[in-house]
């Protein structure tokens, strides 16, 4: 299948848009990986602080809030390394700047992931438009499939 010269984008890097199955799999795998990486350590850390007898009642709450904010920031920046999260690497996908066709900047990746809080809407967007979800429209990004294999998934 030849790469389209323009799929929802002024710039094309020669890659193809992902299929809706591949895109949805990426979203689910990203969420699963991030939960495994973040929730387990966060819960262990918070439990250890709550059980410690040397802390005052307010300190574990501050620790929990700061830890939660830190983990949310990590989740928002999951696509920032060359436009790929762990799931996108596995599925050979990449988040790119819509206009330039280059891997999306850290700021664009952060902005596109702000809409993850309305996850059902994002899934619908990804199902009907595999290369761009709501966050991509806002951030000026798109997802593309790397390599020459079929994107029927």
Tab-separated table of C-alpha atoms in Angstrom:
chain	number	residue	atom	x	y	z
A	1	UNK	CA	0.000	0.000	0.000
A	2	UNK	CA	1.562	3.301	-1.035
A	3	UNK	CA	1.897	6.054	1.511
A	4	UNK	CA	-0.540	8.867	1.067
A	5	UNK	CA	0.981	12.255	0.437
A	6	UNK	CA	-1.596	13.915	2.670
A	7	UNK	CA	-3.707	12.319	5.367
A	8	UNK	CA	-5.210	15.043	7.515
A	9	UNK	CA	-1.918	16.874	7.242
A	10	UNK	CA	-0.074	19.521	5.274
A	11	UNK	CA	3.181	17.565	5.710
A	12	UNK	CA	3.891	13.915	5.090
A	13	UNK	CA	7.006	12.092	6.238
A	14	UNK	CA	6.409	9.158	3.901
A	15	UNK	CA	4.792	6.986	6.564
A	16	UNK	CA	1.237	5.763	6.497
A	17	UNK	CA	-1.677	6.383	8.846
A	18	UNK	CA	-2.308	3.559	11.304
A	19	UNK	CA	-5.397	1.390	11.047
A	20	UNK	CA	-8.057	1.866	13.711
A	21	UNK	CA	-7.263	-1.504	15.327
A	22	UNK	CA	-3.573	-0.663	15.667
A	23	UNK	CA	-4.409	2.769	17.034
A	24	UNK	CA	-6.898	1.451	19.602
A	25	UNK	CA	-4.452	-1.297	20.609
A	26	UNK	CA	-1.822	1.376	21.147
A	27	UNK	CA	-4.140	3.414	23.371
A	28	UNK	CA	-5.084	0.385	25.490
A	29	UNK	CA	-1.514	-0.918	25.720
A	30	UNK	CA	-0.221	2.556	26.644
A	31	UNK	CA	-2.777	2.819	29.426
A	32	UNK	CA	-2.042	-0.685	30.715
A	33	UNK	CA	1.740	-0.136	30.707
A	34	UNK	CA	1.484	3.249	32.399
A	35	UNK	CA	-0.815	1.849	35.085
A	36	UNK	CA	1.576	-1.040	35.765
A	37	UNK	CA	4.581	1.271	35.879
A	38	UNK	CA	2.967	3.976	37.965
A	39	UNK	CA	0.200	2.566	40.136
A	40	UNK	CA	2.190	-0.226	41.814
A	41	UNK	CA	5.124	1.921	42.943
A	42	UNK	CA	2.818	4.781	43.910
A	43	UNK	CA	0.596	2.561	46.044
A	44	UNK	CA	3.614	0.955	47.743
A	45	UNK	CA	5.188	4.319	48.451
A	46	UNK	CA	2.002	5.842	49.838
A	47	UNK	CA	1.248	2.782	51.963
A	48	UNK	CA	4.729	2.893	53.464
A	49	UNK	CA	4.280	6.566	54.358
A	50	UNK	CA	0.815	6.091	55.808
A	51	UNK	CA	2.019	3.246	58.013
A	52	UNK	CA	5.067	5.131	59.280
A	53	UNK	CA	4.538	6.266	62.839
A	54	UNK	CA	6.978	9.180	62.652
A	55	UNK	CA	4.887	11.191	60.184
A	56	UNK	CA	2.220	13.625	61.203
A	57	UNK	CA	-1.239	13.165	59.687
A	58	UNK	CA	-0.792	15.970	57.130
A	59	UNK	CA	2.544	14.834	55.712
A	60	UNK	CA	1.364	11.643	53.983
A	61	UNK	CA	-1.388	13.661	52.296
A	62	UNK	CA	1.182	16.101	50.891
A	63	UNK	CA	3.404	13.217	49.811
A	64	UNK	CA	0.442	11.508	48.135
A	65	UNK	CA	-0.560	14.694	46.314
A	66	UNK	CA	2.983	15.388	45.080
A	67	UNK	CA	3.449	11.774	44.064
A	68	UNK	CA	0.129	11.765	42.218
A	69	UNK	CA	0.991	14.981	40.379
A	70	UNK	CA	4.382	13.572	39.436
A	71	UNK	CA	2.856	10.387	38.049
A	72	UNK	CA	0.225	12.353	36.117
A	73	UNK	CA	3.029	14.424	34.576
A	74	UNK	CA	4.842	11.242	33.543
A	75	UNK	CA	1.628	9.952	31.961
A	76	UNK	CA	1.158	13.221	30.069
A	77	UNK	CA	4.725	13.014	28.733
A	78	UNK	CA	4.692	9.313	27.807
A	79	UNK	CA	4.992	10.044	24.062
A	80	UNK	CA	7.776	12.612	24.405
A	81	UNK	CA	10.782	10.439	23.543
A	82	UNK	CA	11.005	10.708	19.742
A	83	UNK	CA	7.206	10.743	19.593
A	84	UNK	CA	6.903	7.203	20.935
A	85	UNK	CA	5.627	5.667	24.149
A	86	UNK	CA	6.510	2.049	24.958
A	87	UNK	CA	3.311	0.816	23.281
A	88	UNK	CA	3.902	2.947	20.188
A	89	UNK	CA	7.405	1.485	19.855
A	90	UNK	CA	6.051	-2.050	20.046
A	91	UNK	CA	3.335	-1.289	17.466
A	92	UNK	CA	5.669	0.837	15.274
A	93	UNK	CA	3.682	4.039	15.674
A	94	UNK	CA	4.920	7.573	16.214
A	95	UNK	CA	3.355	10.912	17.180
A	96	UNK	CA	4.457	13.600	14.732
A	97	UNK	CA	3.957	17.318	14.288
A	98	UNK	CA	1.128	17.670	11.785
A	99	UNK	CA	2.778	20.456	9.812
A	100	UNK	CA	6.420	19.372	9.845
A	101	UNK	CA	6.100	15.580	9.873
A	102	UNK	CA	8.836	15.334	12.526
A	103	UNK	CA	8.441	13.687	15.952
A	104	UNK	CA	6.195	15.849	18.110
A	105	UNK	CA	7.824	18.141	20.666
A	106	UNK	CA	7.544	17.581	24.412
A	107	UNK	CA	5.009	20.417	24.644
A	108	UNK	CA	2.840	19.016	21.837
A	109	UNK	CA	2.917	15.549	23.441
A	110	UNK	CA	1.889	17.039	26.783
A	111	UNK	CA	-0.981	19.018	25.222
A	112	UNK	CA	-2.269	16.035	23.207
A	113	UNK	CA	-2.414	13.907	26.353
A	114	UNK	CA	-4.393	16.454	28.370
A	115	UNK	CA	-7.582	15.088	26.817
A	116	UNK	CA	-6.946	11.595	28.180
A	117	UNK	CA	-9.292	12.496	31.039
A	118	UNK	CA	-12.193	12.167	28.595
A	119	UNK	CA	-11.050	8.740	27.492
A	120	UNK	CA	-14.338	7.482	25.972
A	121	UNK	CA	-14.408	10.484	23.622
A	122	UNK	CA	-10.792	9.807	22.646
A	123	UNK	CA	-11.573	6.179	21.833
A	124	UNK	CA	-14.440	7.277	19.564
A	125	UNK	CA	-12.179	9.781	17.801
A	126	UNK	CA	-9.496	7.123	17.299
A	127	UNK	CA	-12.034	4.640	15.968
A	128	UNK	CA	-13.388	7.024	13.326
A	129	UNK	CA	-10.115	8.797	12.556
A	130	UNK	CA	-7.181	6.434	13.253
A	131	UNK	CA	-4.475	9.016	12.580
A	132	UNK	CA	-5.863	11.774	14.830
A	133	UNK	CA	-7.759	11.806	18.111
A	134	UNK	CA	-9.160	14.893	19.855
A	135	UNK	CA	-5.829	15.579	21.587
A	136	UNK	CA	-4.090	15.449	18.201
A	137	UNK	CA	-6.432	18.069	16.759
A	138	UNK	CA	-5.783	20.376	19.713
A	139	UNK	CA	-1.989	19.842	19.752
A	140	UNK	CA	-1.480	19.856	15.981
A	141	UNK	CA	-0.187	16.276	15.880
A	142	UNK	CA	-1.060	12.964	14.256
A	143	UNK	CA	-0.032	9.336	14.686
A	144	UNK	CA	1.660	7.533	11.843
A	145	UNK	CA	2.699	3.935	11.251
A	146	UNK	CA	6.405	3.375	10.679
A	147	UNK	CA	7.653	0.801	8.210
A	148	UNK	CA	6.287	-0.704	5.045
A	149	UNK	CA	3.997	-3.378	6.476
A	150	UNK	CA	0.242	-3.373	6.068
A	151	UNK	CA	-1.777	-1.131	8.380
A	152	UNK	CA	-5.015	-3.074	8.048
A	153	UNK	CA	-5.071	-3.494	11.826
